[in-house]
Amino acid sequence: MQHNWSRYLRLIFGFLIASTGIGLFFGQPLLGLLAGLVIYLAWTLAQARKLYQWLANPSASDGAPESLGMWGDIFDGLHRLNQNHLRTRDRLLAQINRVQESTNAMRDGVIMTDSRGVMEWWNGSAEYLLGFQRHSDRGQLIHNLIRTPAFKSYFDARDYREPLEITSPAKPHIHLQIQISLFGDDDRLIVAKDVTRLFQLEQMRRDFVGNVSHEMRTPLTVISGYLETLVDNADDLPPRWRRAIVTMAQQASRMEALITDLILLSRIETGEQSMADSVTDVQTLITQICNDAKALSGDQHHEISLEIGERRLLRGDESQIRSAFSNLIFNAVKYTPAGGAIQVAWYTDRNGAHLSVKDTGIGIDPIHIPRLTERFYRADPSRHKETGGTGLGLAIVKHVLLNHDGTLEIKSRIGEGSEFICHFPRERLAERPPERQQAT
């Protein structure tokens, strides 16, 4: 390239020297030099005009304009760059078309928006599931098409670790699971999956559990009542029947506890148990539960300590909160060996309010922690048989916390005890005292 440039300069100077020499031959060297410069400028402008016309519409001609010297190399270089650009563009367009074709073949709806939610592209499944129209909705804000407050909050929150379930705005009988991913310059890739079948199955399971639990409660109550009568009069029974009657009464009591938990969980899940917007005095509530836990401990002599922070008022349904807190504290009593320590603490910080229940039990293998809140999941089935648990306590805790915008954190290692922490947002803290305190 440097060699060509030197050659071009030599040619230009040679031309100017020649024109000056011709002018000198006629006795006008300056006039000859001026004529050479004018000729060179006119030729340069003609080449620039060719370049301008070609750049304005490079596809109009089969190749670059013809020229000599430096301008010829410039035209050839620009032509090669243009050809490389066209090949790259065609390759990228082919890849984009292939991605769009494969995405259009998906059953899940896929939508691309910018950071504000302006819709840029979506596939055919998104049109079916969400009712988008290709010719009129492009450039629209997705919030104007999916008019669900939960979706707008989810979109703006930028916390997409958990999916969102909503009803399709175009087809109310379709239930969708929305998952958003960030990419590019804070753009969004939204995937809408049809989970109607799973929703119906889950609803059938809830209805089945709720109905069966209710239907079993009445006959089991009758059976338990007669068994209690037999146990109270066990001295009048033959000795060989006494043990059988006592065992039957214990198992009937265990079944009643299971059915009670199933009914409570079913009501919380299905919303049959309406949420009361009341203010709970956490100190009074936890103190009562800890007193019950000491009675449950009995001769095992657990050391139960309680620490309450300054802000003690929590907004929510007191009965549900009581159920969640008592499950955690009673579980600590059941799964902590005799003489162990249980620490219950309520504290607040800038993130909200927290209840911590920490024990010195044998601990839980971390591999089981992600599934502990599933119904009937048992990290150690043998321990459940000994303690008489139903396997529903932590599931109830999880759903109560969901109803109160909270989360459950579990920390545990084998041989190091366990800690269960309920986190509540700051919005759940209340300033006014409970109504019952006002009345006094």
Coordinates of C-alpha atoms in Angstrom, one line a residue:
M1 CA 0.0 0.0 0.0
Q2 CA 2.9 2.4 0.9
H3 CA 4.6 1.5 -2.4
N4 CA 1.4 2.3 -4.4
W5 CA 1.0 5.6 -2.7
S6 CA 4.6 6.6 -3.5
R7 CA 4.1 5.6 -7.1
Y8 CA 0.9 7.7 -7.3
L9 CA 2.8 10.7 -5.9
R10 CA 5.6 10.3 -8.4
L11 CA 3.0 10.1 -11.3
I12 CA 1.3 13.3 -10.1
F13 CA 4.6 15.2 -9.7
G14 CA 5.8 13.9 -13.0
F15 CA 2.6 15.1 -14.7
L16 CA 3.0 18.6 -13.2
I17 CA 6.6 18.8 -14.1
A18 CA 5.8 17.8 -17.7
S19 CA 3.0 20.4 -17.9
T20 CA 5.5 23.0 -16.5
G21 CA 8.0 21.9 -19.1
I22 CA 5.5 22.4 -21.9
G23 CA 4.7 25.8 -20.5
L24 CA 8.5 26.6 -20.4
F25 CA 8.8 25.6 -24.1
F26 CA 6.3 28.3 -24.9
G27 CA 7.8 30.8 -22.5
Q28 CA 5.0 30.5 -19.9
P29 CA 6.1 27.9 -17.2
L30 CA 3.6 29.2 -14.6
L31 CA 0.8 29.0 -17.1
G32 CA 1.8 25.4 -17.9
L33 CA 1.8 24.4 -14.2
L34 CA -1.6 26.1 -13.7
A35 CA -3.0 24.2 -16.7
G36 CA -1.7 20.9 -15.3
L37 CA -3.3 21.6 -11.9
V38 CA -6.6 22.4 -13.6
I39 CA -6.5 19.2 -15.7
Y40 CA -5.7 17.1 -12.6
L41 CA -8.5 18.8 -10.6
A42 CA -11.0 18.2 -13.3
W43 CA -10.0 14.6 -13.6
T44 CA -10.3 14.2 -9.8
L45 CA -13.7 15.8 -9.7
A46 CA -14.9 13.5 -12.5
Q47 CA -13.7 10.4 -10.4
A48 CA -15.4 11.8 -7.3
R49 CA -18.6 12.2 -9.3
K50 CA -18.4 8.5 -10.3
L51 CA -17.8 7.5 -6.7
Y52 CA -20.8 9.6 -5.5
Q53 CA -23.1 8.2 -8.1
W54 CA -22.0 4.6 -7.3
L55 CA -22.3 5.0 -3.6
A56 CA -25.8 6.5 -4.0
N57 CA -27.0 3.2 -5.7
P58 CA -24.3 0.5 -5.6
S59 CA -26.7 -2.2 -6.7
A60 CA -27.6 -0.4 -10.0
S61 CA -24.3 -1.6 -11.6
D62 CA -22.7 -5.0 -11.8
G63 CA -19.3 -3.7 -10.6
A64 CA -17.3 -0.7 -9.5
P65 CA -16.7 2.2 -11.9
E66 CA -13.7 1.9 -14.1
S67 CA -10.7 4.2 -13.5
L68 CA -7.0 4.4 -13.5
G69 CA -4.3 4.8 -10.8
M70 CA -5.3 5.6 -7.3
W71 CA -9.0 6.0 -8.1
G72 CA -9.1 2.6 -9.7
D73 CA -7.6 1.0 -6.6
I74 CA -10.1 3.0 -4.5
F75 CA -13.1 1.7 -6.6
D76 CA -11.8 -1.9 -6.5
G77 CA -11.3 -1.8 -2.7
L78 CA -14.7 -0.3 -2.0
H79 CA -16.3 -2.9 -4.3
R80 CA -14.6 -5.7 -2.4
L81 CA -15.8 -4.2 0.9
N82 CA -19.3 -3.9 -0.5
Q83 CA -19.3 -7.6 -1.7
N84 CA -18.1 -8.7 1.7
H85 CA -20.8 -6.7 3.4
L86 CA -23.5 -8.2 1.2
R87 CA -22.3 -11.7 1.9
T88 CA -22.3 -11.0 5.6
R89 CA -25.7 -9.5 5.4
D90 CA -27.1 -12.4 3.5
R91 CA -25.6 -14.9 6.0
L92 CA -27.0 -13.0 9.0
L93 CA -30.4 -12.6 7.3
A94 CA -30.4 -16.4 6.7
Q95 CA -29.6 -17.1 10.3
I96 CA -32.3 -14.6 11.5
N97 CA -34.8 -16.2 9.2
R98 CA -33.9 -19.7 10.5
V99 CA -34.2 -18.6 14.1
Q100 CA -37.6 -17.0 13.4
E101 CA -38.8 -20.1 11.6
S102 CA -37.7 -22.3 14.4
T103 CA -39.3 -20.0 17.0
N104 CA -42.5 -19.9 15.0
A105 CA -42.5 -23.6 15.2
M106 CA -42.6 -23.5 19.0
R107 CA -45.8 -24.0 20.9
D108 CA -44.7 -21.4 23.5
G109 CA -45.2 -17.8 22.7
V110 CA -42.0 -15.8 22.3
I111 CA -42.0 -12.0 22.4
M112 CA -39.1 -9.5 22.1
T113 CA -39.4 -6.0 23.6
D114 CA -37.1 -3.2 24.4
S115 CA -36.4 -2.0 28.0
R116 CA -39.7 0.0 28.1
G117 CA -41.8 -2.9 26.8
V118 CA -42.2 -1.7 23.2
M119 CA -43.0 -4.8 21.2
E120 CA -40.5 -5.5 18.4
W121 CA -41.2 -9.1 17.3
W122 CA -43.2 -12.2 18.4
N123 CA -44.0 -15.6 17.0
G124 CA -47.2 -17.1 15.8
S125 CA -47.9 -18.9 19.1
A126 CA -47.8 -15.5 20.9
E127 CA -50.6 -14.3 18.5
Y128 CA -52.7 -17.4 19.4
L129 CA -52.0 -17.4 23.2
L130 CA -52.1 -13.6 23.8
G131 CA -54.2 -12.3 20.9
F132 CA -51.5 -10.1 19.3
Q133 CA -52.1 -8.8 15.8
R134 CA -49.0 -8.6 13.6
H135 CA -49.9 -5.6 11.5
S136 CA -51.3 -3.3 14.2
D137 CA -49.5 -4.2 17.5
R138 CA -45.9 -3.7 16.4
G139 CA -44.4 -0.8 18.3
Q140 CA -47.1 -0.9 21.0
L141 CA -46.3 -1.2 24.7
I142 CA -46.9 -4.7 25.9
H143 CA -48.6 -3.4 29.0
N144 CA -51.3 -2.0 26.8
L145 CA -52.0 -5.5 25.4
I146 CA -51.6 -7.5 28.6
R147 CA -53.6 -5.4 31.0
T148 CA -52.8 -7.4 34.1
P149 CA -51.4 -5.5 37.1
A150 CA -49.4 -8.5 38.2
F151 CA -47.7 -8.7 34.8
K152 CA -46.7 -5.0 34.8
S153 CA -45.3 -5.4 38.3
Y154 CA -43.4 -8.5 37.3
F155 CA -42.1 -6.8 34.1
D156 CA -40.9 -3.7 36.0
A157 CA -39.5 -5.5 39.0
R158 CA -36.6 -7.0 37.0
D159 CA -36.5 -10.0 39.3
Y160 CA -37.3 -12.9 37.0
R161 CA -36.0 -15.9 39.1
E162 CA -39.6 -17.2 39.5
P163 CA -42.2 -17.3 36.6
L164 CA -45.5 -15.6 36.7
E165 CA -48.8 -17.3 36.1
I166 CA -51.7 -15.3 34.6
T167 CA -54.8 -15.8 32.5
S168 CA -54.6 -15.1 28.8
P169 CA -56.1 -11.7 28.0
A170 CA -57.4 -13.0 24.7
K171 CA -58.6 -16.5 25.9
P172 CA -59.7 -16.5 29.5
H173 CA -59.8 -20.3 29.6
I174 CA -56.0 -20.5 28.9
H175 CA -53.6 -20.2 31.8
L176 CA -50.1 -19.0 31.0
Q177 CA -46.8 -19.2 32.7
I178 CA -44.7 -16.1 31.9
Q179 CA -40.9 -16.1 32.1
I180 CA -38.8 -13.1 31.2
S181 CA -35.1 -13.0 30.4
L182 CA -32.9 -9.9 30.0
F183 CA -30.6 -9.6 27.0
G184 CA -28.8 -6.9 25.0
D185 CA -29.3 -3.3 26.1
D186 CA -31.7 -4.2 28.9
D187 CA -34.1 -5.7 26.4
R188 CA -36.6 -8.4 27.3
L189 CA -37.3 -11.9 25.9
I190 CA -40.7 -13.0 27.1
V191 CA -41.7 -16.7 26.9
A192 CA -45.4 -17.5 27.5
K193 CA -46.1 -21.2 28.1
D194 CA -49.6 -22.8 28.1
V195 CA -50.0 -24.5 31.5
T196 CA -53.8 -24.9 31.3
R197 CA -53.5 -28.7 31.6
L198 CA -51.2 -28.5 34.6
F199 CA -53.5 -25.8 36.2
Q200 CA -56.5 -28.1 35.7
L201 CA -54.7 -31.1 37.2
E202 CA -53.6 -29.0 40.2
Q203 CA -57.1 -27.7 40.6
M204 CA -58.4 -31.3 40.4
R205 CA -55.9 -32.4 43.0
R206 CA -56.8 -29.6 45.4
D207 CA -60.5 -30.3 45.0
F208 CA -59.9 -34.0 45.5
V209 CA -57.8 -33.5 48.6
G210 CA -60.3 -31.0 50.0
N211 CA -63.4 -33.1 49.3
V212 CA -61.9 -36.3 50.5
S213 CA -60.6 -34.7 53.7
H214 CA -64.0 -33.2 54.4
E215 CA -65.8 -36.6 53.7
M216 CA -63.3 -38.5 55.9
R217 CA -63.6 -36.1 58.8
T218 CA -67.1 -37.1 59.9
P219 CA -66.7 -40.9 60.1
L220 CA -63.2 -40.5 61.6
T221 CA -64.6 -38.2 64.3
V222 CA -67.2 -40.9 65.1
I223 CA -64.5 -43.6 65.2
S224 CA -62.3 -41.5 67.4
G225 CA -65.1 -40.7 69.8
Y226 CA -65.9 -44.4 70.3
L227 CA -62.2 -45.2 70.7
E228 CA -61.8 -42.5 73.3
T229 CA -64.8 -44.0 75.2
L230 CA -63.2 -47.5 75.0
V231 CA -59.8 -46.1 76.2
D232 CA -61.5 -44.3 79.2
N233 CA -63.1 -47.7 80.1
A234 CA -60.1 -49.8 79.3
D235 CA -60.1 -51.3 82.8
D236 CA -63.4 -53.1 82.0
L237 CA -61.9 -54.7 78.8
P238 CA -60.0 -57.9 78.6
P239 CA -56.3 -57.3 78.9
R240 CA -55.5 -58.5 75.4
W241 CA -57.8 -55.8 73.9
R242 CA -56.4 -52.9 75.9
R243 CA -53.2 -52.5 73.9
A244 CA -55.1 -52.7 70.6
I245 CA -57.6 -50.1 71.6
V246 CA -54.9 -47.7 72.8
T247 CA -53.0 -48.1 69.5
M248 CA -56.1 -47.6 67.4
A249 CA -56.9 -44.4 69.4
Q250 CA -53.3 -43.1 68.8
Q251 CA -53.5 -43.8 65.0
A252 CA -57.0 -42.3 64.8
S253 CA -55.7 -39.1 66.5
R254 CA -52.8 -39.1 64.0
M255 CA -55.3 -39.3 61.1
E256 CA -57.3 -36.5 62.5
A257 CA -54.2 -34.3 62.7
L258 CA -53.4 -35.2 59.0
I259 CA -57.0 -34.4 57.9
T260 CA -57.0 -31.1 59.8
D261 CA -53.7 -30.1 58.1
L262 CA -55.0 -31.1 54.7
I263 CA -58.2 -29.1 55.1
L264 CA -56.2 -26.1 56.3
L265 CA -53.7 -26.3 53.5
S266 CA -56.5 -26.8 51.0
R267 CA -58.3 -23.6 52.3
I268 CA -55.1 -21.6 52.1
E269 CA -54.3 -22.8 48.6
T270 CA -57.8 -22.3 47.1
G271 CA -58.5 -19.0 48.9
E272 CA -61.5 -20.4 50.8
Q273 CA -60.0 -19.0 54.0
S274 CA -60.3 -15.3 53.3
M275 CA -57.4 -13.1 54.3
A276 CA -58.1 -10.8 57.2
D277 CA -56.5 -7.4 57.0
S278 CA -55.7 -7.1 60.7
V279 CA -52.7 -6.2 62.9
T280 CA -51.1 -8.9 64.9
D281 CA -49.1 -8.3 68.0
V282 CA -46.2 -10.6 67.3
Q283 CA -44.8 -10.6 70.8
T284 CA -48.1 -11.8 72.3
L285 CA -48.5 -14.4 69.6
I286 CA -45.0 -15.9 69.8
T287 CA -45.0 -15.9 73.6
Q288 CA -48.2 -18.0 73.6
I289 CA -46.7 -20.4 71.0
C290 CA -43.5 -20.7 73.0
N291 CA -45.5 -21.5 76.2
D292 CA -47.3 -24.2 74.2
A293 CA -44.0 -25.5 72.9
K294 CA -42.7 -25.8 76.5
A295 CA -45.7 -27.9 77.4
L296 CA -45.1 -30.0 74.3
S297 CA -41.5 -30.5 75.3
G298 CA -42.6 -32.0 78.7
D299 CA -40.0 -34.1 80.3
Q300 CA -37.5 -33.6 77.4
H301 CA -36.6 -30.3 79.0
H302 CA -35.7 -28.3 75.9
E303 CA -34.2 -24.8 76.6
I304 CA -36.5 -22.5 74.7
S305 CA -35.4 -18.8 74.5
L306 CA -37.3 -15.9 73.0
E307 CA -36.0 -12.6 71.8
I308 CA -38.4 -9.9 70.4
G309 CA -37.3 -6.8 68.6
E310 CA -38.8 -3.3 68.8
R311 CA -41.3 -3.3 65.9
R312 CA -43.8 -6.0 66.8
L313 CA -46.9 -5.3 64.8
L314 CA -47.4 -7.3 61.6
R315 CA -50.3 -6.8 59.2
G316 CA -52.0 -9.9 57.9
D317 CA -54.3 -12.8 58.9
E318 CA -53.5 -13.7 62.5
S319 CA -54.8 -17.3 62.2
Q320 CA -52.6 -18.0 59.3
I321 CA -49.6 -16.4 60.9
R322 CA -50.2 -18.4 64.1
S323 CA -50.4 -21.6 62.0
A324 CA -47.1 -20.9 60.3
F325 CA -45.2 -19.8 63.4
S326 CA -46.5 -22.7 65.5
N327 CA -45.6 -25.2 62.8
L328 CA -42.0 -24.0 62.8
I329 CA -41.6 -23.8 66.6
F330 CA -43.3 -27.1 67.3
N331 CA -41.2 -28.8 64.6
A332 CA -38.1 -27.6 66.4
V333 CA -39.3 -29.2 69.6
K334 CA -40.2 -32.5 67.8
Y335 CA -36.9 -32.8 66.0
T336 CA -34.5 -31.6 68.7
P337 CA -33.1 -34.2 71.1
A338 CA -33.9 -34.0 74.8
G339 CA -32.0 -31.2 76.6
G340 CA -31.4 -29.3 73.3
A341 CA -31.7 -25.6 72.8
I342 CA -34.3 -23.7 70.6
Q343 CA -33.8 -20.0 69.9
V344 CA -36.8 -18.0 68.7
A345 CA -36.1 -14.5 67.5
W346 CA -38.2 -11.7 65.9
Y347 CA -36.3 -8.8 64.5
T348 CA -36.7 -6.0 61.9
D349 CA -34.2 -4.3 59.6
R350 CA -34.4 -2.2 56.4
N351 CA -35.5 -5.2 54.4
G352 CA -38.5 -6.0 56.6
A353 CA -39.4 -8.3 59.5
H354 CA -38.0 -11.7 60.2
L355 CA -38.8 -14.7 62.4
S356 CA -35.9 -17.0 63.1
V357 CA -36.4 -20.5 64.7
K358 CA -33.0 -22.1 65.4
D359 CA -32.5 -25.5 67.0
T360 CA -29.6 -27.8 68.0
G361 CA -31.1 -30.9 66.4
I362 CA -29.3 -33.4 64.2
G363 CA -29.8 -31.2 61.1
I364 CA -30.9 -31.8 57.6
D365 CA -28.8 -32.8 54.6
P366 CA -28.7 -29.8 52.3
I367 CA -29.7 -32.0 49.4
H368 CA -33.2 -32.2 50.9
I369 CA -33.7 -28.5 51.6
P370 CA -35.1 -27.5 48.1
R371 CA -38.0 -30.0 48.6
L372 CA -38.8 -29.6 52.3
T373 CA -41.8 -27.5 51.6
E374 CA -43.4 -30.0 49.3
R375 CA -46.5 -31.9 50.6
F376 CA -45.6 -35.1 52.4
Y377 CA -41.9 -34.8 51.6
R378 CA -39.8 -36.5 54.2
A379 CA -36.1 -36.0 54.5
D380 CA -36.0 -38.9 57.0
P381 CA -39.2 -41.1 57.0
S382 CA -38.1 -42.9 60.2
R383 CA -38.0 -39.7 62.2
H384 CA -41.5 -38.8 61.0
K385 CA -42.8 -42.1 62.4
E386 CA -41.3 -41.3 65.7
T387 CA -42.6 -37.7 65.9
G388 CA -46.0 -38.4 64.4
G389 CA -45.7 -35.5 61.9
T390 CA -48.1 -35.2 58.9
G391 CA -45.5 -34.0 56.4
L392 CA -47.6 -30.9 55.7
G393 CA -46.3 -28.4 58.2
L394 CA -43.7 -26.7 56.0
A395 CA -46.1 -26.7 53.0
I396 CA -48.6 -24.8 55.2
V397 CA -45.8 -22.4 56.2
K398 CA -44.8 -21.8 52.6
H399 CA -48.3 -21.0 51.5
V400 CA -49.0 -18.7 54.4
L401 CA -45.9 -16.8 53.6
L402 CA -46.9 -16.5 50.0
N403 CA -50.2 -15.1 51.1
H404 CA -48.3 -12.5 53.1
D405 CA -45.7 -11.6 50.4
G406 CA -43.0 -13.4 52.4
T407 CA -40.4 -16.1 51.8
L408 CA -39.0 -19.0 53.8
E409 CA -35.3 -19.5 54.2
I410 CA -33.8 -22.8 55.5
K411 CA -30.3 -23.2 56.8
S412 CA -29.2 -26.6 58.0
R413 CA -26.3 -29.1 58.0
I414 CA -26.2 -32.6 59.4
G415 CA -24.9 -32.4 63.0
E416 CA -25.2 -28.6 63.2
G417 CA -28.9 -28.1 63.8
S418 CA -31.3 -26.1 61.6
E419 CA -32.6 -22.6 61.2
F420 CA -35.9 -21.6 59.6
I421 CA -36.3 -17.9 58.8
C422 CA -39.6 -16.3 57.7
H423 CA -39.0 -13.0 55.8
F424 CA -41.8 -10.4 55.6
P425 CA -41.5 -7.2 53.5
R426 CA -41.5 -3.8 55.2
E427 CA -44.9 -3.1 53.8
R428 CA -46.3 -5.8 56.2
L429 CA -45.1 -3.9 59.3
A430 CA -47.7 -1.8 61.0
E431 CA -47.4 1.2 63.2
R432 CA -50.8 1.3 65.0
P433 CA -51.5 -1.0 67.9
P434 CA -54.0 -3.9 67.5
E435 CA -57.6 -3.0 68.0
R436 CA -57.9 -5.1 71.2
Q437 CA -55.2 -3.0 72.8
Q438 CA -57.0 0.2 71.8
A439 CA -60.1 -1.1 73.5
T440 CA -58.3 -1.4 76.7

